[in-house]
């Protein structure tokens, strides 16, 4: 399989390279694309130097395009690339089209079948939520879900991480803290504003969690309300989740389900201070799930906490897992 990465110099693009290496992905050729600014940059992959190319106008000479260079670029170019390649798009540009599969392999790998050369990678917060929620949904059927997020700076790409680091230095040195990527200075702050505000008062990031949870789980009856908050961490999105289920549930039964769930690491031993944390989930393929307890609000309810590396399960890892599904004859 010849692979092309569009946005190869970005935060997700860099992770895509590492994930392809870590998973020993059977690629025969790798082409790296970014803006003209980055053309000529050298990147080492599997011990060999690769040169970053300026993204050309037309189709790309690869079997699979892993695109992570923003929504407007994908909106414009994904149909062009899809003439000749299968496109796995990390942006939100195509996710809500009925004909575009939106895939978390642990949840709906089957949706890849019948793709029309364009497959969407979900929103990072949703992918991480579903790693904990979907196994419990299968076992106990979720009715209502309330999520509050703690999203890291890298959700806004490499510039978000840089703004947090530089802003922290500036704060400590008592210089002015400049914010360009975030709506407010992020160091020593939390910002309940990610993406644009909608007419209903929710942000688009919050609505994505509803729209994408329903589409990926294939259940449009489940209700989801989200408050999305940016916090001053570098990587990993954490989420506090409350779920009301149709069927009776106990924390013990939920733990048993999660202990078997692929891609989940159950980290739930509060007496020994073991629970999901951004620092322990950084760089990990598995999403940490813990703090399971019976809800004090809903009869068949559970509260829990998840932490997942959103550059990995929320982006690069999930995209590579989708590419791996394409290697399987049944999904091709
Ligand atoms: P570049 O580094 O040359 O600007 P991030 O999400 O971390 O901000 O990364 C965005 C990625 O998308 C980078 O690799 C960036 O390349 C790439 N990119 C941005 N605009 C374009 C464009 N017009 N054509 C090709 N790649 C682009």
PDB file of C-alpha atoms in Angstrom, residues 11-288:
ATOM      1  CA  UNK A  11       0.878  17.732  15.147  1.00  0.00           C
ATOM      2  CA  UNK A  12      -1.262  14.861  13.815  1.00  0.00           C
ATOM      3  CA  UNK A  13       0.935  14.337  10.733  1.00  0.00           C
ATOM      4  CA  UNK A  14       3.984  13.773  12.929  1.00  0.00           C
ATOM      5  CA  UNK A  15       2.027  11.276  15.040  1.00  0.00           C
ATOM      6  CA  UNK A  16       0.865   9.468  11.896  1.00  0.00           C
ATOM      7  CA  UNK A  17       4.512   8.787  11.033  1.00  0.00           C
ATOM      8  CA  UNK A  18       5.209   7.401  14.507  1.00  0.00           C
ATOM      9  CA  UNK A  19       2.048   5.274  14.539  1.00  0.00           C
ATOM     10  CA  UNK A  20       2.866   3.774  11.114  1.00  0.00           C
ATOM     11  CA  UNK A  21       6.304   2.910  12.525  1.00  0.00           C
ATOM     12  CA  UNK A  22       5.038   1.577  15.858  1.00  0.00           C
ATOM     13  CA  UNK A  23       2.420  -0.640  14.195  1.00  0.00           C
ATOM     14  CA  UNK A  24       4.845  -1.806  11.512  1.00  0.00           C
ATOM     15  CA  UNK A  25       2.322  -0.834   8.855  1.00  0.00           C
ATOM     16  CA  UNK A  26       3.046  -2.697   5.598  1.00  0.00           C
ATOM     17  CA  UNK A  27       3.547   0.292   3.322  1.00  0.00           C
ATOM     18  CA  UNK A  28       5.554   0.128   0.124  1.00  0.00           C
ATOM     19  CA  UNK A  29       5.996   3.866  -0.401  1.00  0.00           C
ATOM     20  CA  UNK A  30       5.481   6.995   1.680  1.00  0.00           C
ATOM     21  CA  UNK A  31       4.842  10.481   0.281  1.00  0.00           C
ATOM     22  CA  UNK A  32       4.728  13.479   2.614  1.00  0.00           C
ATOM     23  CA  UNK A  33       2.832  16.664   1.761  1.00  0.00           C
ATOM     24  CA  UNK A  34       2.486  20.017   3.504  1.00  0.00           C
ATOM     25  CA  UNK A  35       2.262  23.657   2.474  1.00  0.00           C
ATOM     26  CA  UNK A  36       4.860  25.231   0.196  1.00  0.00           C
ATOM     27  CA  UNK A  37       6.459  26.686   3.364  1.00  0.00           C
ATOM     28  CA  UNK A  38       7.619  23.207   4.383  1.00  0.00           C
ATOM     29  CA  UNK A  39       8.692  21.902   0.969  1.00  0.00           C
ATOM     30  CA  UNK A  40      12.163  20.377   1.131  1.00  0.00           C
ATOM     31  CA  UNK A  41      12.031  19.626   4.866  1.00  0.00           C
ATOM     32  CA  UNK A  42      13.508  16.240   5.684  1.00  0.00           C
ATOM     33  CA  UNK A  43      11.779  13.715   7.904  1.00  0.00           C
ATOM     34  CA  UNK A  44      13.164  10.381   9.040  1.00  0.00           C
ATOM     35  CA  UNK A  45      10.852   7.374   8.746  1.00  0.00           C
ATOM     36  CA  UNK A  46      12.094   3.858   9.533  1.00  0.00           C
ATOM     37  CA  UNK A  47      15.652   5.149   9.477  1.00  0.00           C
ATOM     38  CA  UNK A  48      15.309   6.633   5.971  1.00  0.00           C
ATOM     39  CA  UNK A  49      15.059  10.296   5.057  1.00  0.00           C
ATOM     40  CA  UNK A  50      11.940  11.475   3.265  1.00  0.00           C
ATOM     41  CA  UNK A  51      11.530  14.930   1.737  1.00  0.00           C
ATOM     42  CA  UNK A  52       8.315  16.892   2.360  1.00  0.00           C
ATOM     43  CA  UNK A  53       6.664  18.035  -0.885  1.00  0.00           C
ATOM     44  CA  UNK A  54       4.419  21.041  -1.471  1.00  0.00           C
ATOM     45  CA  UNK A  55       0.906  19.697  -1.937  1.00  0.00           C
ATOM     46  CA  UNK A  56       0.195  19.606  -5.683  1.00  0.00           C
ATOM     47  CA  UNK A  57      -3.178  20.597  -7.169  1.00  0.00           C
ATOM     48  CA  UNK A  58      -4.384  17.271  -8.575  1.00  0.00           C
ATOM     49  CA  UNK A  59      -4.733  13.615  -7.496  1.00  0.00           C
ATOM     50  CA  UNK A  60      -1.867  12.090  -5.496  1.00  0.00           C
ATOM     51  CA  UNK A  61       0.133   9.030  -6.681  1.00  0.00           C
ATOM     52  CA  UNK A  62      -0.735   6.857  -3.651  1.00  0.00           C
ATOM     53  CA  UNK A  63      -3.298   4.188  -2.687  1.00  0.00           C
ATOM     54  CA  UNK A  64      -4.337   5.827   0.587  1.00  0.00           C
ATOM     55  CA  UNK A  65      -4.286   9.517   1.544  1.00  0.00           C
ATOM     56  CA  UNK A  66      -4.190  10.244   5.274  1.00  0.00           C
ATOM     57  CA  UNK A  67      -5.360  13.862   5.365  1.00  0.00           C
ATOM     58  CA  UNK A  68      -4.828  16.102   8.360  1.00  0.00           C
ATOM     59  CA  UNK A  69      -4.370  19.638   7.095  1.00  0.00           C
ATOM     60  CA  UNK A  70      -7.645  21.242   8.105  1.00  0.00           C
ATOM     61  CA  UNK A  71     -11.276  21.256   7.003  1.00  0.00           C
ATOM     62  CA  UNK A  72     -11.138  23.779   4.186  1.00  0.00           C
ATOM     63  CA  UNK A  73      -8.327  21.923   2.409  1.00  0.00           C
ATOM     64  CA  UNK A  74     -10.182  18.605   2.772  1.00  0.00           C
ATOM     65  CA  UNK A  75     -13.450  20.148   1.598  1.00  0.00           C
ATOM     66  CA  UNK A  76     -11.730  21.297  -1.577  1.00  0.00           C
ATOM     67  CA  UNK A  77      -9.331  18.450  -2.316  1.00  0.00           C
ATOM     68  CA  UNK A  78     -10.748  15.215  -0.854  1.00  0.00           C
ATOM     69  CA  UNK A  79     -13.020  14.666  -3.909  1.00  0.00           C
ATOM     70  CA  UNK A  80     -10.003  15.198  -6.198  1.00  0.00           C
ATOM     71  CA  UNK A  81      -7.789  12.760  -4.236  1.00  0.00           C
ATOM     72  CA  UNK A  82     -10.682  10.268  -4.019  1.00  0.00           C
ATOM     73  CA  UNK A  83     -10.696   9.871  -7.808  1.00  0.00           C
ATOM     74  CA  UNK A  84      -7.525   7.832  -7.536  1.00  0.00           C
ATOM     75  CA  UNK A  85      -6.967   7.012  -3.839  1.00  0.00           C
ATOM     76  CA  UNK A  86      -8.904   6.072  -0.727  1.00  0.00           C
ATOM     77  CA  UNK A  87      -8.966   9.155   1.505  1.00  0.00           C
ATOM     78  CA  UNK A  88      -9.040   8.872   5.308  1.00  0.00           C
ATOM     79  CA  UNK A  89      -9.880  12.401   6.357  1.00  0.00           C
ATOM     80  CA  UNK A  90      -9.203  13.690   9.849  1.00  0.00           C
ATOM     81  CA  UNK A  91     -11.185  16.914   9.394  1.00  0.00           C
ATOM     82  CA  UNK A  92     -14.889  17.467  10.038  1.00  0.00           C
ATOM     83  CA  UNK A  93     -15.508  18.455   6.386  1.00  0.00           C
ATOM     84  CA  UNK A  94     -17.185  15.197   5.286  1.00  0.00           C
ATOM     85  CA  UNK A  95     -18.168  13.463   8.540  1.00  0.00           C
ATOM     86  CA  UNK A  96     -21.872  14.233   8.409  1.00  0.00           C
ATOM     87  CA  UNK A  97     -22.508  13.181   4.797  1.00  0.00           C
ATOM     88  CA  UNK A  98     -24.683  10.056   4.842  1.00  0.00           C
ATOM     89  CA  UNK A  99     -22.537   8.348   2.203  1.00  0.00           C
ATOM     90  CA  UNK A 100     -19.276   8.876   4.143  1.00  0.00           C
ATOM     91  CA  UNK A 101     -18.469   6.216   6.755  1.00  0.00           C
ATOM     92  CA  UNK A 102     -17.408   7.697  10.102  1.00  0.00           C
ATOM     93  CA  UNK A 103     -15.397   5.002  11.799  1.00  0.00           C
ATOM     94  CA  UNK A 104     -13.962   4.000  15.165  1.00  0.00           C
ATOM     95  CA  UNK A 105     -12.757   0.460  14.384  1.00  0.00           C
ATOM     96  CA  UNK A 106     -13.573  -0.888  17.869  1.00  0.00           C
ATOM     97  CA  UNK A 107     -17.178   0.298  17.388  1.00  0.00           C
ATOM     98  CA  UNK A 108     -18.212   0.156  13.714  1.00  0.00           C
ATOM     99  CA  UNK A 109     -15.450  -1.403  11.606  1.00  0.00           C
ATOM    100  CA  UNK A 110     -18.237  -2.789   9.388  1.00  0.00           C
ATOM    101  CA  UNK A 111     -19.090   0.758   8.233  1.00  0.00           C
ATOM    102  CA  UNK A 112     -15.920   0.813   6.124  1.00  0.00           C
ATOM    103  CA  UNK A 113     -17.510  -1.696   3.726  1.00  0.00           C
ATOM    104  CA  UNK A 114     -19.011  -0.036   0.687  1.00  0.00           C
ATOM    105  CA  UNK A 115     -17.030   3.178   1.139  1.00  0.00           C
ATOM    106  CA  UNK A 116     -16.814   5.463  -1.876  1.00  0.00           C
ATOM    107  CA  UNK A 117     -13.099   6.248  -1.501  1.00  0.00           C
ATOM    108  CA  UNK A 118     -13.723   8.692   1.342  1.00  0.00           C
ATOM    109  CA  UNK A 119     -13.771   7.648   5.012  1.00  0.00           C
ATOM    110  CA  UNK A 120     -13.953  10.119   7.872  1.00  0.00           C
ATOM    111  CA  UNK A 121     -11.941   9.944  11.074  1.00  0.00           C
ATOM    112  CA  UNK A 122     -14.028  11.203  14.007  1.00  0.00           C
ATOM    113  CA  UNK A 123     -13.651  14.184  16.281  1.00  0.00           C
ATOM    114  CA  UNK A 124     -11.013  13.402  18.914  1.00  0.00           C
ATOM    115  CA  UNK A 125     -13.296  13.950  21.928  1.00  0.00           C
ATOM    116  CA  UNK A 126     -15.919  11.624  20.479  1.00  0.00           C
ATOM    117  CA  UNK A 127     -13.457   8.843  19.617  1.00  0.00           C
ATOM    118  CA  UNK A 128     -12.065   8.884  23.167  1.00  0.00           C
ATOM    119  CA  UNK A 129     -15.544   9.008  24.739  1.00  0.00           C
ATOM    120  CA  UNK A 130     -16.730   6.037  22.666  1.00  0.00           C
ATOM    121  CA  UNK A 131     -13.876   3.818  23.817  1.00  0.00           C
ATOM    122  CA  UNK A 132     -15.443   3.839  27.287  1.00  0.00           C
ATOM    123  CA  UNK A 133     -19.082   4.445  26.364  1.00  0.00           C
ATOM    124  CA  UNK A 134     -19.620   1.952  23.529  1.00  0.00           C
ATOM    125  CA  UNK A 135     -18.781  -1.280  25.417  1.00  0.00           C
ATOM    126  CA  UNK A 136     -21.111  -0.138  28.203  1.00  0.00           C
ATOM    127  CA  UNK A 137     -23.790   0.828  25.644  1.00  0.00           C
ATOM    128  CA  UNK A 138     -23.600  -2.666  24.135  1.00  0.00           C
ATOM    129  CA  UNK A 139     -24.019  -4.250  27.556  1.00  0.00           C
ATOM    130  CA  UNK A 140     -26.548  -1.920  29.217  1.00  0.00           C
ATOM    131  CA  UNK A 141     -27.916   0.383  26.434  1.00  0.00           C
ATOM    132  CA  UNK A 142     -27.221   4.048  27.025  1.00  0.00           C
ATOM    133  CA  UNK A 143     -30.196   6.428  26.998  1.00  0.00           C
ATOM    134  CA  UNK A 144     -28.749   9.751  28.116  1.00  0.00           C
ATOM    135  CA  UNK A 145     -25.121  10.860  28.281  1.00  0.00           C
ATOM    136  CA  UNK A 146     -23.692  13.999  29.901  1.00  0.00           C
ATOM    137  CA  UNK A 147     -20.040  14.779  29.187  1.00  0.00           C
ATOM    138  CA  UNK A 148     -17.711  17.502  30.470  1.00  0.00           C
ATOM    139  CA  UNK A 149     -14.339  17.624  28.752  1.00  0.00           C
ATOM    140  CA  UNK A 150     -10.842  18.700  29.725  1.00  0.00           C
ATOM    141  CA  UNK A 151      -9.192  19.131  26.318  1.00  0.00           C
ATOM    142  CA  UNK A 152      -5.506  19.673  25.789  1.00  0.00           C
ATOM    143  CA  UNK A 153      -3.792  22.385  23.774  1.00  0.00           C
ATOM    144  CA  UNK A 154      -2.707  19.913  21.074  1.00  0.00           C
ATOM    145  CA  UNK A 155      -6.340  19.593  20.012  1.00  0.00           C
ATOM    146  CA  UNK A 156      -5.617  22.893  18.248  1.00  0.00           C
ATOM    147  CA  UNK A 157      -2.542  21.474  16.500  1.00  0.00           C
ATOM    148  CA  UNK A 158       1.140  22.264  16.840  1.00  0.00           C
ATOM    149  CA  UNK A 159       0.432  26.000  17.186  1.00  0.00           C
ATOM    150  CA  UNK A 160      -1.792  25.307  20.220  1.00  0.00           C
ATOM    151  CA  UNK A 161       0.970  23.418  22.022  1.00  0.00           C
ATOM    152  CA  UNK A 162       3.484  26.157  21.188  1.00  0.00           C
ATOM    153  CA  UNK A 163       1.096  28.873  22.426  1.00  0.00           C
ATOM    154  CA  UNK A 164       0.686  27.078  25.768  1.00  0.00           C
ATOM    155  CA  UNK A 165       4.448  26.587  26.232  1.00  0.00           C
ATOM    156  CA  UNK A 166       5.400  30.104  25.187  1.00  0.00           C
ATOM    157  CA  UNK A 167       2.511  31.618  27.163  1.00  0.00           C
ATOM    158  CA  UNK A 168       3.596  29.723  30.291  1.00  0.00           C
ATOM    159  CA  UNK A 169       7.161  30.978  29.899  1.00  0.00           C
ATOM    160  CA  UNK A 170       5.864  34.526  29.382  1.00  0.00           C
ATOM    161  CA  UNK A 171       3.617  34.275  32.472  1.00  0.00           C
ATOM    162  CA  UNK A 172       6.458  33.045  34.681  1.00  0.00           C
ATOM    163  CA  UNK A 173       8.754  35.786  33.388  1.00  0.00           C
ATOM    164  CA  UNK A 174       5.977  38.354  33.924  1.00  0.00           C
ATOM    165  CA  UNK A 175       5.786  39.209  30.213  1.00  0.00           C
ATOM    166  CA  UNK A 176       2.417  39.677  28.425  1.00  0.00           C
ATOM    167  CA  UNK A 177       0.766  36.375  27.440  1.00  0.00           C
ATOM    168  CA  UNK A 178      -0.256  36.445  23.780  1.00  0.00           C
ATOM    169  CA  UNK A 179      -3.152  34.329  22.498  1.00  0.00           C
ATOM    170  CA  UNK A 180      -3.712  33.739  18.787  1.00  0.00           C
ATOM    171  CA  UNK A 181      -4.922  30.141  18.595  1.00  0.00           C
ATOM    172  CA  UNK A 182      -7.138  30.181  21.704  1.00  0.00           C
ATOM    173  CA  UNK A 183      -9.954  32.614  22.528  1.00  0.00           C
ATOM    174  CA  UNK A 184      -8.135  33.630  25.755  1.00  0.00           C
ATOM    175  CA  UNK A 185      -4.696  33.032  27.268  1.00  0.00           C
ATOM    176  CA  UNK A 186      -4.575  29.334  28.214  1.00  0.00           C
ATOM    177  CA  UNK A 187      -1.773  29.159  30.831  1.00  0.00           C
ATOM    178  CA  UNK A 188      -3.245  28.954  34.361  1.00  0.00           C
ATOM    179  CA  UNK A 189      -6.730  29.174  32.854  1.00  0.00           C
ATOM    180  CA  UNK A 190      -9.557  26.969  31.532  1.00  0.00           C
ATOM    181  CA  UNK A 191     -11.622  28.096  28.533  1.00  0.00           C
ATOM    182  CA  UNK A 192     -15.199  26.832  28.013  1.00  0.00           C
ATOM    183  CA  UNK A 193     -15.087  27.686  24.313  1.00  0.00           C
ATOM    184  CA  UNK A 194     -13.849  25.266  21.609  1.00  0.00           C
ATOM    185  CA  UNK A 195     -14.868  25.898  17.988  1.00  0.00           C
ATOM    186  CA  UNK A 196     -17.682  28.309  17.104  1.00  0.00           C
ATOM    187  CA  UNK A 197     -20.875  28.987  19.050  1.00  0.00           C
ATOM    188  CA  UNK A 198     -24.105  27.663  17.474  1.00  0.00           C
ATOM    189  CA  UNK A 199     -27.611  29.204  17.618  1.00  0.00           C
ATOM    190  CA  UNK A 200     -28.571  26.839  20.481  1.00  0.00           C
ATOM    191  CA  UNK A 201     -25.761  28.109  22.735  1.00  0.00           C
ATOM    192  CA  UNK A 202     -23.632  24.971  22.367  1.00  0.00           C
ATOM    193  CA  UNK A 203     -20.307  25.141  20.556  1.00  0.00           C
ATOM    194  CA  UNK A 204     -19.724  23.148  17.369  1.00  0.00           C
ATOM    195  CA  UNK A 205     -17.232  20.971  19.268  1.00  0.00           C
ATOM    196  CA  UNK A 206     -20.004  20.102  21.728  1.00  0.00           C
ATOM    197  CA  UNK A 207     -22.508  19.358  18.949  1.00  0.00           C
ATOM    198  CA  UNK A 208     -19.960  17.143  17.176  1.00  0.00           C
ATOM    199  CA  UNK A 209     -19.960  14.865  20.230  1.00  0.00           C
ATOM    200  CA  UNK A 210     -23.741  14.384  19.860  1.00  0.00           C
ATOM    201  CA  UNK A 211     -23.806  14.042  16.053  1.00  0.00           C
ATOM    202  CA  UNK A 212     -20.825  11.697  15.883  1.00  0.00           C
ATOM    203  CA  UNK A 213     -21.754   9.512  18.863  1.00  0.00           C
ATOM    204  CA  UNK A 214     -25.135   8.823  17.247  1.00  0.00           C
ATOM    205  CA  UNK A 215     -23.682   8.144  13.789  1.00  0.00           C
ATOM    206  CA  UNK A 216     -20.837   5.888  14.951  1.00  0.00           C
ATOM    207  CA  UNK A 217     -22.925   3.891  17.450  1.00  0.00           C
ATOM    208  CA  UNK A 218     -25.725   3.710  14.840  1.00  0.00           C
ATOM    209  CA  UNK A 219     -28.216   4.770  17.507  1.00  0.00           C
ATOM    210  CA  UNK A 220     -30.026   8.040  16.908  1.00  0.00           C
ATOM    211  CA  UNK A 221     -32.109   7.583  20.076  1.00  0.00           C
ATOM    212  CA  UNK A 222     -29.233   8.174  22.490  1.00  0.00           C
ATOM    213  CA  UNK A 223     -29.164  11.741  23.839  1.00  0.00           C
ATOM    214  CA  UNK A 224     -25.831  13.451  24.463  1.00  0.00           C
ATOM    215  CA  UNK A 225     -25.075  16.803  26.060  1.00  0.00           C
ATOM    216  CA  UNK A 226     -21.486  18.044  26.204  1.00  0.00           C
ATOM    217  CA  UNK A 227     -19.595  20.957  27.746  1.00  0.00           C
ATOM    218  CA  UNK A 228     -16.211  21.209  26.027  1.00  0.00           C
ATOM    219  CA  UNK A 229     -13.431  22.971  27.924  1.00  0.00           C
ATOM    220  CA  UNK A 230      -9.825  23.683  26.952  1.00  0.00           C
ATOM    221  CA  UNK A 231      -7.316  23.124  29.781  1.00  0.00           C
ATOM    222  CA  UNK A 232      -3.588  23.897  29.945  1.00  0.00           C
ATOM    223  CA  UNK A 233      -2.255  20.384  29.252  1.00  0.00           C
ATOM    224  CA  UNK A 234      -0.104  19.510  26.242  1.00  0.00           C
ATOM    225  CA  UNK A 235      -1.671  16.206  25.199  1.00  0.00           C
ATOM    226  CA  UNK A 236      -4.608  13.938  26.077  1.00  0.00           C
ATOM    227  CA  UNK A 237      -8.272  14.807  26.334  1.00  0.00           C
ATOM    228  CA  UNK A 238      -9.950  13.808  29.604  1.00  0.00           C
ATOM    229  CA  UNK A 239     -13.704  13.569  30.022  1.00  0.00           C
ATOM    230  CA  UNK A 240     -16.080  13.224  32.982  1.00  0.00           C
ATOM    231  CA  UNK A 241     -19.010  11.118  31.796  1.00  0.00           C
ATOM    232  CA  UNK A 242     -22.442  10.435  33.325  1.00  0.00           C
ATOM    233  CA  UNK A 243     -24.639   7.851  31.618  1.00  0.00           C
ATOM    234  CA  UNK A 244     -28.202   6.752  32.249  1.00  0.00           C
ATOM    235  CA  UNK A 245     -28.755   3.218  30.932  1.00  0.00           C
ATOM    236  CA  UNK A 246     -31.928   1.373  30.038  1.00  0.00           C
ATOM    237  CA  UNK A 247     -30.852  -1.783  31.844  1.00  0.00           C
ATOM    238  CA  UNK A 248     -29.697  -2.095  35.471  1.00  0.00           C
ATOM    239  CA  UNK A 249     -25.962  -1.581  35.889  1.00  0.00           C
ATOM    240  CA  UNK A 250     -23.439  -1.761  38.712  1.00  0.00           C
ATOM    241  CA  UNK A 251     -19.870  -0.425  38.798  1.00  0.00           C
ATOM    242  CA  UNK A 252     -18.654  -4.035  39.213  1.00  0.00           C
ATOM    243  CA  UNK A 253     -20.515  -5.229  36.098  1.00  0.00           C
ATOM    244  CA  UNK A 254     -19.271  -2.187  34.161  1.00  0.00           C
ATOM    245  CA  UNK A 255     -15.686  -2.891  35.247  1.00  0.00           C
ATOM    246  CA  UNK A 256     -15.996  -6.464  33.968  1.00  0.00           C
ATOM    247  CA  UNK A 257     -17.199  -5.188  30.584  1.00  0.00           C
ATOM    248  CA  UNK A 258     -14.448  -2.573  30.319  1.00  0.00           C
ATOM    249  CA  UNK A 259     -11.724  -5.020  31.361  1.00  0.00           C
ATOM    250  CA  UNK A 260     -12.540  -7.027  28.197  1.00  0.00           C
ATOM    251  CA  UNK A 261     -12.976  -4.046  25.864  1.00  0.00           C
ATOM    252  CA  UNK A 262     -10.358  -3.681  23.106  1.00  0.00           C
ATOM    253  CA  UNK A 263      -8.371  -0.443  23.225  1.00  0.00           C
ATOM    254  CA  UNK A 264      -9.336   0.247  26.855  1.00  0.00           C
ATOM    255  CA  UNK A 265      -7.083   0.183  29.901  1.00  0.00           C
ATOM    256  CA  UNK A 266      -9.097  -0.019  33.083  1.00  0.00           C
ATOM    257  CA  UNK A 267      -7.307   2.214  35.594  1.00  0.00           C
ATOM    258  CA  UNK A 268      -9.592   2.187  38.591  1.00  0.00           C
ATOM    259  CA  UNK A 269      -7.933   1.782  41.955  1.00  0.00           C
ATOM    260  CA  UNK A 270      -8.598   5.095  43.749  1.00  0.00           C
ATOM    261  CA  UNK A 271      -7.299   3.761  47.093  1.00  0.00           C
ATOM    262  CA  UNK A 272      -3.864   3.576  45.470  1.00  0.00           C
ATOM    263  CA  UNK A 273      -4.354   6.865  43.582  1.00  0.00           C
ATOM    264  CA  UNK A 274      -4.788   5.025  40.287  1.00  0.00           C
ATOM    265  CA  UNK A 275      -7.230   6.643  37.882  1.00  0.00           C
ATOM    266  CA  UNK A 276      -7.000   8.074  34.345  1.00  0.00           C
ATOM    267  CA  UNK A 277      -4.569  10.986  33.994  1.00  0.00           C
ATOM    268  CA  UNK A 278      -3.300  13.022  31.038  1.00  0.00           C
ATOM    269  CA  UNK A 279       0.319  12.345  31.934  1.00  0.00           C
ATOM    270  CA  UNK A 280      -0.098   8.576  32.187  1.00  0.00           C
ATOM    271  CA  UNK A 281      -2.234   8.379  29.017  1.00  0.00           C
ATOM    272  CA  UNK A 282       0.280  10.388  26.940  1.00  0.00           C
ATOM    273  CA  UNK A 283       1.741   8.329  24.105  1.00  0.00           C
ATOM    274  CA  UNK A 284      -0.485   5.342  24.922  1.00  0.00           C
ATOM    275  CA  UNK A 285      -2.630   3.632  22.277  1.00  0.00           C
ATOM    276  CA  UNK A 286      -5.202   2.512  24.875  1.00  0.00           C
ATOM    277  CA  UNK A 287      -7.687   4.948  26.409  1.00  0.00           C
ATOM    278  CA  UNK A 288      -7.669   4.947  30.206  1.00  0.00           C
TER     279      UNK A 288
END
